[in-house]
XYZ file of C-alpha atoms in Angstrom:
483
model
C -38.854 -16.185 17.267
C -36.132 -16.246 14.732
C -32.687 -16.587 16.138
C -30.608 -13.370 14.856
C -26.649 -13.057 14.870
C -24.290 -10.637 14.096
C -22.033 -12.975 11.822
C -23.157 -16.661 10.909
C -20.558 -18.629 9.259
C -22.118 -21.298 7.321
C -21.123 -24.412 6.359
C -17.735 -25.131 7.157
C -15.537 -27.937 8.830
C -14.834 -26.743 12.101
C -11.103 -27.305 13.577
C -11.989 -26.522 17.141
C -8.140 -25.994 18.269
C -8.205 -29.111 20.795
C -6.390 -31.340 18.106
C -10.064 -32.940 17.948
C -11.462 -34.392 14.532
C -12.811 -31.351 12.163
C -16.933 -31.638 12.201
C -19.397 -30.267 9.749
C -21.130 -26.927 11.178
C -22.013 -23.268 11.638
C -20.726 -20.790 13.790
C -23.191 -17.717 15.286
C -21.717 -14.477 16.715
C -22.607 -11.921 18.854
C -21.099 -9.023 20.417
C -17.902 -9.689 19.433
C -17.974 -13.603 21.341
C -18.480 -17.057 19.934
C -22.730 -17.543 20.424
C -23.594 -21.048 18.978
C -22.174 -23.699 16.681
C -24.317 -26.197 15.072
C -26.590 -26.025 12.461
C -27.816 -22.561 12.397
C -30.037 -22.699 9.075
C -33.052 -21.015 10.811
C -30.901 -18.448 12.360
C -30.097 -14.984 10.319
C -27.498 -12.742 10.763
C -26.307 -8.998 9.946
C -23.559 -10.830 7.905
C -23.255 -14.338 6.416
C -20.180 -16.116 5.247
C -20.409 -19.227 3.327
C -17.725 -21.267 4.099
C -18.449 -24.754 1.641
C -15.707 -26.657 1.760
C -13.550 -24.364 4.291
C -11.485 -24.983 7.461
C -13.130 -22.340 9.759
C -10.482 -22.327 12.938
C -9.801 -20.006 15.918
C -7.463 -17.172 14.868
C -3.634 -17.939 14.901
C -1.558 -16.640 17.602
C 1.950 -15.731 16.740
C 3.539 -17.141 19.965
C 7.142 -15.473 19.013
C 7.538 -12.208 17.140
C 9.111 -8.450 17.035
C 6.521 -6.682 15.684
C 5.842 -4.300 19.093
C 6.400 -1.497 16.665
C 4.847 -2.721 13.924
C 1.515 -2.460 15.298
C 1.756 1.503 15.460
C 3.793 1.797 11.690
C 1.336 -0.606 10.165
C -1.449 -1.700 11.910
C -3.640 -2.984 9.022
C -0.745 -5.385 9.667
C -0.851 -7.149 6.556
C 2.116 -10.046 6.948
C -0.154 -11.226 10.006
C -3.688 -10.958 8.548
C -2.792 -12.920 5.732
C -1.718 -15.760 7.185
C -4.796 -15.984 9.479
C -2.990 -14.579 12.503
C -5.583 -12.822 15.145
C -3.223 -12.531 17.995
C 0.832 -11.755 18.138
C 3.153 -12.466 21.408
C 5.586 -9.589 21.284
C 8.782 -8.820 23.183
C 10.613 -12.432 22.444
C 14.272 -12.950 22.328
C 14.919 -10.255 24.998
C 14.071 -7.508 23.022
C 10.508 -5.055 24.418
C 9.893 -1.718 23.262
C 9.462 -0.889 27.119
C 10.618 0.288 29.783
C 13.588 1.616 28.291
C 13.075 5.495 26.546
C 15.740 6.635 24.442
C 16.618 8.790 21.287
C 19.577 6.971 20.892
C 20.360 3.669 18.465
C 20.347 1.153 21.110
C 22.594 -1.831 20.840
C 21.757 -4.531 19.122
C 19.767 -6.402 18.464
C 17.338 -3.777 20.279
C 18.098 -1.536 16.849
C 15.555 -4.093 15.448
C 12.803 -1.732 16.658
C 13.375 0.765 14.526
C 10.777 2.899 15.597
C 12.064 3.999 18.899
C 11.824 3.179 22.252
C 9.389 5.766 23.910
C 7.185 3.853 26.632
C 8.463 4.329 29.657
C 5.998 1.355 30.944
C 3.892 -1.631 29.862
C 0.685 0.655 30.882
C 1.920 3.393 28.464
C 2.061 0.927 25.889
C -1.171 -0.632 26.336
C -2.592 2.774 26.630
C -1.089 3.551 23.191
C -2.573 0.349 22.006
C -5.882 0.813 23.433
C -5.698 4.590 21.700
C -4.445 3.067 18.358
C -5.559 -0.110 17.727
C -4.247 -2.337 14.440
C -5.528 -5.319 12.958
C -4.460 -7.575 15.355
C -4.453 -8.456 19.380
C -1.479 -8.082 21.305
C 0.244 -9.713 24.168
C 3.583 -8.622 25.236
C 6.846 -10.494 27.173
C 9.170 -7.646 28.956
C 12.377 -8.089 27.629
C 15.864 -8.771 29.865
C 18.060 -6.943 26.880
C 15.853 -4.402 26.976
C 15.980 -3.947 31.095
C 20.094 -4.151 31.174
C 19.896 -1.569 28.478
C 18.352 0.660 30.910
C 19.601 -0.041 34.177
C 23.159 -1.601 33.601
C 26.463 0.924 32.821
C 28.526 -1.811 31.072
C 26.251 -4.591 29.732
C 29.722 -6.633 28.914
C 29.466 -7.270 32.904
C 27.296 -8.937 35.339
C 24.774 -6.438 37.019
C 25.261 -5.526 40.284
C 23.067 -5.792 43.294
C 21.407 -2.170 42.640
C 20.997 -3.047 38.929
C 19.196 -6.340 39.433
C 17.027 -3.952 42.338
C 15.933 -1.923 39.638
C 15.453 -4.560 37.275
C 13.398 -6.778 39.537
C 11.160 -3.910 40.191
C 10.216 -3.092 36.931
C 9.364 -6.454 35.916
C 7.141 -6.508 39.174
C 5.426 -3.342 38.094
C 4.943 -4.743 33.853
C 3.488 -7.788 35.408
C 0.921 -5.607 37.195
C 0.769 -3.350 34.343
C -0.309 -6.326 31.832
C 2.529 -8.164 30.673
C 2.119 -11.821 30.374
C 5.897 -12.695 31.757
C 9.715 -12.093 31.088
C 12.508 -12.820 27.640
C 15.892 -13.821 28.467
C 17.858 -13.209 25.544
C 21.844 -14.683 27.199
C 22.775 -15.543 23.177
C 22.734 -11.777 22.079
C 25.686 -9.316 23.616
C 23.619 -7.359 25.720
C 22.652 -10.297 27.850
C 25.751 -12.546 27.609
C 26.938 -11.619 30.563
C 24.185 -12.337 32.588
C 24.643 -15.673 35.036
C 21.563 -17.555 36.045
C 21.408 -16.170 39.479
C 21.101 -12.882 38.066
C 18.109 -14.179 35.637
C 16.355 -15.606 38.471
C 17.000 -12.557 41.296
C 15.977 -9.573 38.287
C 12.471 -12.168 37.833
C 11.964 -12.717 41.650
C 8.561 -10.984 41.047
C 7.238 -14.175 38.701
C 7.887 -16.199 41.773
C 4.483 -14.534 43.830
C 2.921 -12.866 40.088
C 3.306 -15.720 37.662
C 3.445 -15.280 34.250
C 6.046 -17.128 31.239
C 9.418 -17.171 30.918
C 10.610 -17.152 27.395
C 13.847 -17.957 26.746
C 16.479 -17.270 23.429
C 18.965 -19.705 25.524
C 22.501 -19.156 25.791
C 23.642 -21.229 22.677
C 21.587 -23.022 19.771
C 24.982 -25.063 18.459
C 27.387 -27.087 20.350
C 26.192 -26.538 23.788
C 22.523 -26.336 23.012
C 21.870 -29.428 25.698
C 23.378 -27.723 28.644
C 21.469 -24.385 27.409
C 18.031 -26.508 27.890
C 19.163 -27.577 31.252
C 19.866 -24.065 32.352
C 16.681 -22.231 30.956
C 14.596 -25.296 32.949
C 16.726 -24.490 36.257
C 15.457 -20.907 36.048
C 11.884 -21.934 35.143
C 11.437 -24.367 38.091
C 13.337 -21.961 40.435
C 11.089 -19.425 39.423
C 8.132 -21.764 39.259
C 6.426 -20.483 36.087
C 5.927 -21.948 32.762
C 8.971 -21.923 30.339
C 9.209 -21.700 26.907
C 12.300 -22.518 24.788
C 12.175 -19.825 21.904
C 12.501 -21.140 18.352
C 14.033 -24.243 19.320
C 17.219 -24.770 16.559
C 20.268 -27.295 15.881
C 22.979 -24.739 14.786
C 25.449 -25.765 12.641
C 26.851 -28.688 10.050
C 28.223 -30.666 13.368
C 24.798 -30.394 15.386
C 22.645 -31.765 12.176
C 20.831 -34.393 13.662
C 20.491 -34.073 17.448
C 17.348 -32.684 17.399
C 16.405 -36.472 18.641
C 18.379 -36.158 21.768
C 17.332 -32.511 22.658
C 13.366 -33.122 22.330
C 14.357 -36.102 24.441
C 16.096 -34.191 26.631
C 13.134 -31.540 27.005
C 10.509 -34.232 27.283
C 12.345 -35.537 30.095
C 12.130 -32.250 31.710
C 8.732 -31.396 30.770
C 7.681 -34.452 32.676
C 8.863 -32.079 36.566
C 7.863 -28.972 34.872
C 5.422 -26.708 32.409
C 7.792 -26.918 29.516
C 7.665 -26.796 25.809
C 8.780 -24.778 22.582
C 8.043 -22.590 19.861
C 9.713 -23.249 16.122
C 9.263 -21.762 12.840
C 9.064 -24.445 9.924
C 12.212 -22.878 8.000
C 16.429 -24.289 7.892
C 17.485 -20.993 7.928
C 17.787 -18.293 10.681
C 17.566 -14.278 10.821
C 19.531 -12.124 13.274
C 21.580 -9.457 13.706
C 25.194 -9.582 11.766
C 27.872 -11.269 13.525
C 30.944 -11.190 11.735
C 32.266 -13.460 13.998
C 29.704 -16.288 13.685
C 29.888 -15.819 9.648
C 32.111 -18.958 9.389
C 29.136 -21.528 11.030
C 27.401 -21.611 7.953
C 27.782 -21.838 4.138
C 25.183 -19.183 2.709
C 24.485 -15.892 4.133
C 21.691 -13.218 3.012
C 22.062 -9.860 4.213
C 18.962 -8.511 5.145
C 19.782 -5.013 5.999
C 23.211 -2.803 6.204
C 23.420 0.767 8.195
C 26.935 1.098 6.501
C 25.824 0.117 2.845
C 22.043 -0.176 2.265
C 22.382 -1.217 -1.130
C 23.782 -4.497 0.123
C 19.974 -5.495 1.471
C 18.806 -8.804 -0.461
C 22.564 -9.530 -1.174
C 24.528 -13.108 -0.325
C 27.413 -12.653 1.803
C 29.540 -14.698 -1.166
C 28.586 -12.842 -3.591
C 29.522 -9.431 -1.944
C 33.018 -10.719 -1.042
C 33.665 -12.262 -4.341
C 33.334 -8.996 -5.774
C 34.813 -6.757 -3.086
C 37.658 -9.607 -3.000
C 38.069 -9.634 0.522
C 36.769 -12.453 3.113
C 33.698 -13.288 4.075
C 34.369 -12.030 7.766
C 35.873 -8.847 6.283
C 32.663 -7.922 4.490
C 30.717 -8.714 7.274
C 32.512 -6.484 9.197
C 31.958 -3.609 6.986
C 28.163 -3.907 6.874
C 27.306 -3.814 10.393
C 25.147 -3.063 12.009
C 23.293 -4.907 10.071
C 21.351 -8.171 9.737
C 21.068 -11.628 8.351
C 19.681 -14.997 7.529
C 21.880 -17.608 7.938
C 21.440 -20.797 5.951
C 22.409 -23.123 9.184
C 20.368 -25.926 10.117
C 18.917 -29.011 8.589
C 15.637 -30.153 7.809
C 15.141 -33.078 9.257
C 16.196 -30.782 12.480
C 13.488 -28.908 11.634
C 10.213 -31.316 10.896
C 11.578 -33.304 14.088
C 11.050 -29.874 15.585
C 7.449 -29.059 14.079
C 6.492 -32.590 15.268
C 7.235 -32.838 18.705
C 3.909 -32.527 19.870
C 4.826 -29.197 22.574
C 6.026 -27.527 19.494
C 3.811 -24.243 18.914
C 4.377 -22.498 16.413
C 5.982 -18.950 15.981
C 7.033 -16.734 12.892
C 9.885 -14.924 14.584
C 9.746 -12.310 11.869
C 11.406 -9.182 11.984
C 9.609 -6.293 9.997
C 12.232 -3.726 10.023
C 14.558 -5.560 7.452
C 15.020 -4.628 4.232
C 14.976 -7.826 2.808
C 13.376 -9.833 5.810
C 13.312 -13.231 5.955
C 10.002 -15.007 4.173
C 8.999 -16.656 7.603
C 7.589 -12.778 8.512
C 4.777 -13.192 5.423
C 4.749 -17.131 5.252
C 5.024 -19.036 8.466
C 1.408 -20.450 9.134
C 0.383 -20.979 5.620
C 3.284 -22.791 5.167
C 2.943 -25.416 8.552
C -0.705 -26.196 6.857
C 0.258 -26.477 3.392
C 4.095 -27.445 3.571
C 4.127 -29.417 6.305
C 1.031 -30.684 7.359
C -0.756 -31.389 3.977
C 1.949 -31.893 1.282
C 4.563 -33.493 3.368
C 1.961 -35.516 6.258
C 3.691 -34.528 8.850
C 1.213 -34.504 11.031
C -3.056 -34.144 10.494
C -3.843 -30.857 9.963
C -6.296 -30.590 13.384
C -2.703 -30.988 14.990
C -1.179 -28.716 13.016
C -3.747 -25.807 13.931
C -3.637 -27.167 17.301
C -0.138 -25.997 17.741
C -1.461 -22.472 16.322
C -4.250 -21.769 18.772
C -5.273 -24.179 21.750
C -1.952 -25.010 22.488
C -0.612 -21.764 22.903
C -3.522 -20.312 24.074
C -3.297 -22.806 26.781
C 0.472 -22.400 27.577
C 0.485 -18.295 27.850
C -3.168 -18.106 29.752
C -5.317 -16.244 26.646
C -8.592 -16.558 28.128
C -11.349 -17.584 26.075
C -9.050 -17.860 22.782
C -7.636 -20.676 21.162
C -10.656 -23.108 20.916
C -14.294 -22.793 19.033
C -16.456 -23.163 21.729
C -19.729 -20.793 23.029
C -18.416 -17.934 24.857
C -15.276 -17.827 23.349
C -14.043 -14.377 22.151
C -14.821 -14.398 18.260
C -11.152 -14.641 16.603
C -11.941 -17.104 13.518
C -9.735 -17.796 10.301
C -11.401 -19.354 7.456
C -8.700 -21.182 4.773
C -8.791 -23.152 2.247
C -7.315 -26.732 2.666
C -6.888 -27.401 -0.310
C -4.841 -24.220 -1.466
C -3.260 -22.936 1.430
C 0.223 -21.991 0.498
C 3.245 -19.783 1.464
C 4.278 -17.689 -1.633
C 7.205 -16.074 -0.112
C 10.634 -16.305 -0.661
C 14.333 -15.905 0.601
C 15.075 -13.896 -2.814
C 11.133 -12.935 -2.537
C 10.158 -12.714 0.989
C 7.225 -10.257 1.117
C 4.820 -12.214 -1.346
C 1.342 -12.970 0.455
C 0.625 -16.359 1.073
C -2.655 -17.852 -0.727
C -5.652 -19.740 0.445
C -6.733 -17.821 3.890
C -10.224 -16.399 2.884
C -11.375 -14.791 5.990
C -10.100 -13.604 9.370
C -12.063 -12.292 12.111
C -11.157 -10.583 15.322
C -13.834 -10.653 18.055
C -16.567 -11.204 15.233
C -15.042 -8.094 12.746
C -13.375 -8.936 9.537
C -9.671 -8.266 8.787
C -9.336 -9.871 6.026
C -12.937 -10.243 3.827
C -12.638 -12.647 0.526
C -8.838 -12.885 0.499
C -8.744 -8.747 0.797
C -7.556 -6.664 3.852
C -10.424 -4.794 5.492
C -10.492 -1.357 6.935
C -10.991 -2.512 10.704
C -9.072 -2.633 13.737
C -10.331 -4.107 16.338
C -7.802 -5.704 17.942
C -6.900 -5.427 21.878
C -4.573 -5.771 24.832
C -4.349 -9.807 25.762
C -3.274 -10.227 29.192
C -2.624 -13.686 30.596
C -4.443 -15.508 33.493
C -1.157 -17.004 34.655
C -0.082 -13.205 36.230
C -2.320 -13.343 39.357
C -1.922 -9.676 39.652
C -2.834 -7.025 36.919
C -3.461 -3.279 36.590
């Protein structure tokens, strides 16, 4: 009897995800899981994709982004799709859309969600989710900004004992309620004032539960080592797997130590589950620090409360023609946000290469202008880094796109081409594979991803979105407990 699928894809190298050799195959699918790979020619299928001379790969998981909102406002979720991404890790640098429920402008950078903050819970979330799905699978981090935001009075000072109480509790209940672990975010205002006992008494929960800890450490520039050091006292005191967000060498003085800090954190990951997440870009986005304008030569303004029009503007140019300072202008535009033109690349492929290094687009979709790493992160790793450049093979390179981070946050039966596997597949072209976006251009889709599917349906069909949604709640099987 004739084998029958519901989606063969024929012919393509196969990147498994492991960092193992690519291999001439096809792929059969059924109900949604991985069913067979191998050579399928007497098998038929409902659908058939012929994928001569394609990289067929498990979907790309995001390990680092803000788009918690974006998955409501846009859920065809188009800067995702077309890179090949299947699966997003929301909630990073602090910042979660729950528990905290407010009409008012939080501070910043919590204003980044710009769609409100109305869950009052990681199950009212993922119930929202499960009601309106978009074109991509979510996971989400509960975020320590977001908890002093709703339990402190005065975030400028350390939390009490009753405010860490009512943190700790509601990170015990989002870790039963799905959430795959806790942000810090110490380098943003809201969090500053946080010590490491209070970090590790607010996540006593992850000591019995489990889960991540993802960490936007205290300072990227001229303390950045003893940063490291503190984020993997709080990991190993917790006992969980730790993640270094977007590791970055700030500033002209730190250009070049990315040798010593990858030393330092594979020294560290040797006693503990440690590793990082980059995006392959010298130039960083956040919220507008007048304050910090001075580390840097070149800043974009991404978006302005006070004067909108100012959006897709360089710092220098606007105080050139206001003639005032640099720090003056800045001053007038916030809130608002930024990319800063601060590290170095060398900083930056170091980064890519270290072989913990996942990879993460840290894109934030409510900017005007946003920074190009929201439409071209994982094209450009492939095509950039991996094929132009040789940085490293390209198995490696989707390695640190699926398996490894599939691996490091517990996403069952994702990451990796193998039988039983949920069906989350891009298909790309090697060859072509490109970012096309910009700083002065930054929402241009990138080129050479073909197809994407999502537990065996198509997001993106021939290079075009498609009309589906079938993405879904990702919980982690490093939380022993879940609701």
């Amino acid at each position: 009897m004739q084998k029958h699928y519901d989606l063969i894809i024929r012919n393509g190298d196969l990147i498994d995800g492991t960092g193992a050799p690519r291999r001439a195959g096809d792929i059969g699918v059924l109900d949604g899981e991985i069913a067979a790979i191998g050579n399928l020619v007497a098998a038929r299928a409902d659908t058939e994709v012929d994928a001569t001379g394609l990289i067929v790969a498990p979907g790309f998981i995001d390990t680092h982004t803000h788009d918690d909102w974006m998955v409501f406002q846009s859920p065809e979720m188009l800067p995702k799709v077309t890179q090949g991404v299947t699966t997003i890790i929301a909630g990073n640098c602090g910042i979660s859309l729950f528990p905290l429920v407010t009409d008012a402008i939080p501070p910043a950078p919590l204003d980044i969600m710009r769609g409100g903050y109305r869950f009052d819970s990681v199950r009212a979330y993922r119930e929202s989710f499960a009601a309106q799905p978009a074109a991509v699978n979510v996971a989400v981090l509960v975020g320590q900004s977001t908890l002093r935001a709703r339990h402190l009075r005065q975030l400028g000072l350390p939390a009490s004992d009753v405010e860490i109480e009512g943190m700790r509790q509601d990170i015990e209940a989002a870790l039963r309620q799905g959430a795959i672990g806790v942000s810090t975010g110490t380098f943003y205002p809201p969090s500053a004032a946080a010590s490491e006992d209070e970090i590790v008494r607010m996540c006593e929960p992850m000591k019995r539960l489990g889960g991540v800890l993802v960490s936007h450490m205290r300072d990227e520039s001229d303390n950045v080592g003893a940063s490291i050091d503190e984020t993997a006292r709080i990991g190993k005191a917790l006992g969980v797997s730790t993640v270094i967000s977007h590791h970055k060498l700030v500033g002209k003085q730190n250009y070049g130590r990315s040798r010593h800090t990858l030393a330092q954190v594979r020294g560290l990951a040797k006693t503990m589950p440690l590793c990082l997440d980059c995006y392959p870009y010298a130039a960083s986005s956040t919220m507008l620090r007048p304050e910090r304008v001075y580390q840097c030569d070149r800043i974009l303004i991404t978006w302005s409360a006070a004067h909108p029009e100012a959006a897709g503007r360089y710092l220098e140019d606007l105080a050139q023609e206001w003639g005032q300072s640099r720090r003056e202008v800045a001053q007038a535009l916030v809130p608002g946000g930024a990319v800063y033109f601060i590290m170095h690349e060398t900083d930056v492929r170091d980064i890519l290469a270290y072989p913990d290094t996942m990879i993460g687009s840290d894109g934030i979709p409510s900017d005007e202008t946003p920074h190009p790493r929201l439409w071209g992160t994982f094209p450009r790793v492939l095509g950039l880094y991996a094929r132009d450049l040789g940085l490293f093979p390209l198995e490696l390179a989707v390695h640190k796109m699926t398996g490894l981070p599939a691996q490091r946050f517990g996403l069952e039966r994702r990451g990796e081409l193998r039988t039983g596997y949920v069906a989350d597949m891009t298909v790309f072209d090697p060859a072509t594979i490109q970012d096309r976006a910009t700083f002065d251009d930054p929402q241009q889709p990138s080129v050479g991803v073909r197809h994407v599917f999502v537990a065996g349906e198509a997001t993106l069909r021939d290079g075009q979105p498609a009309s589906s949604r079938p993405g879904r709640f990702v919980t982690s099987t490093l939380v022993k407990t879940q609701g």
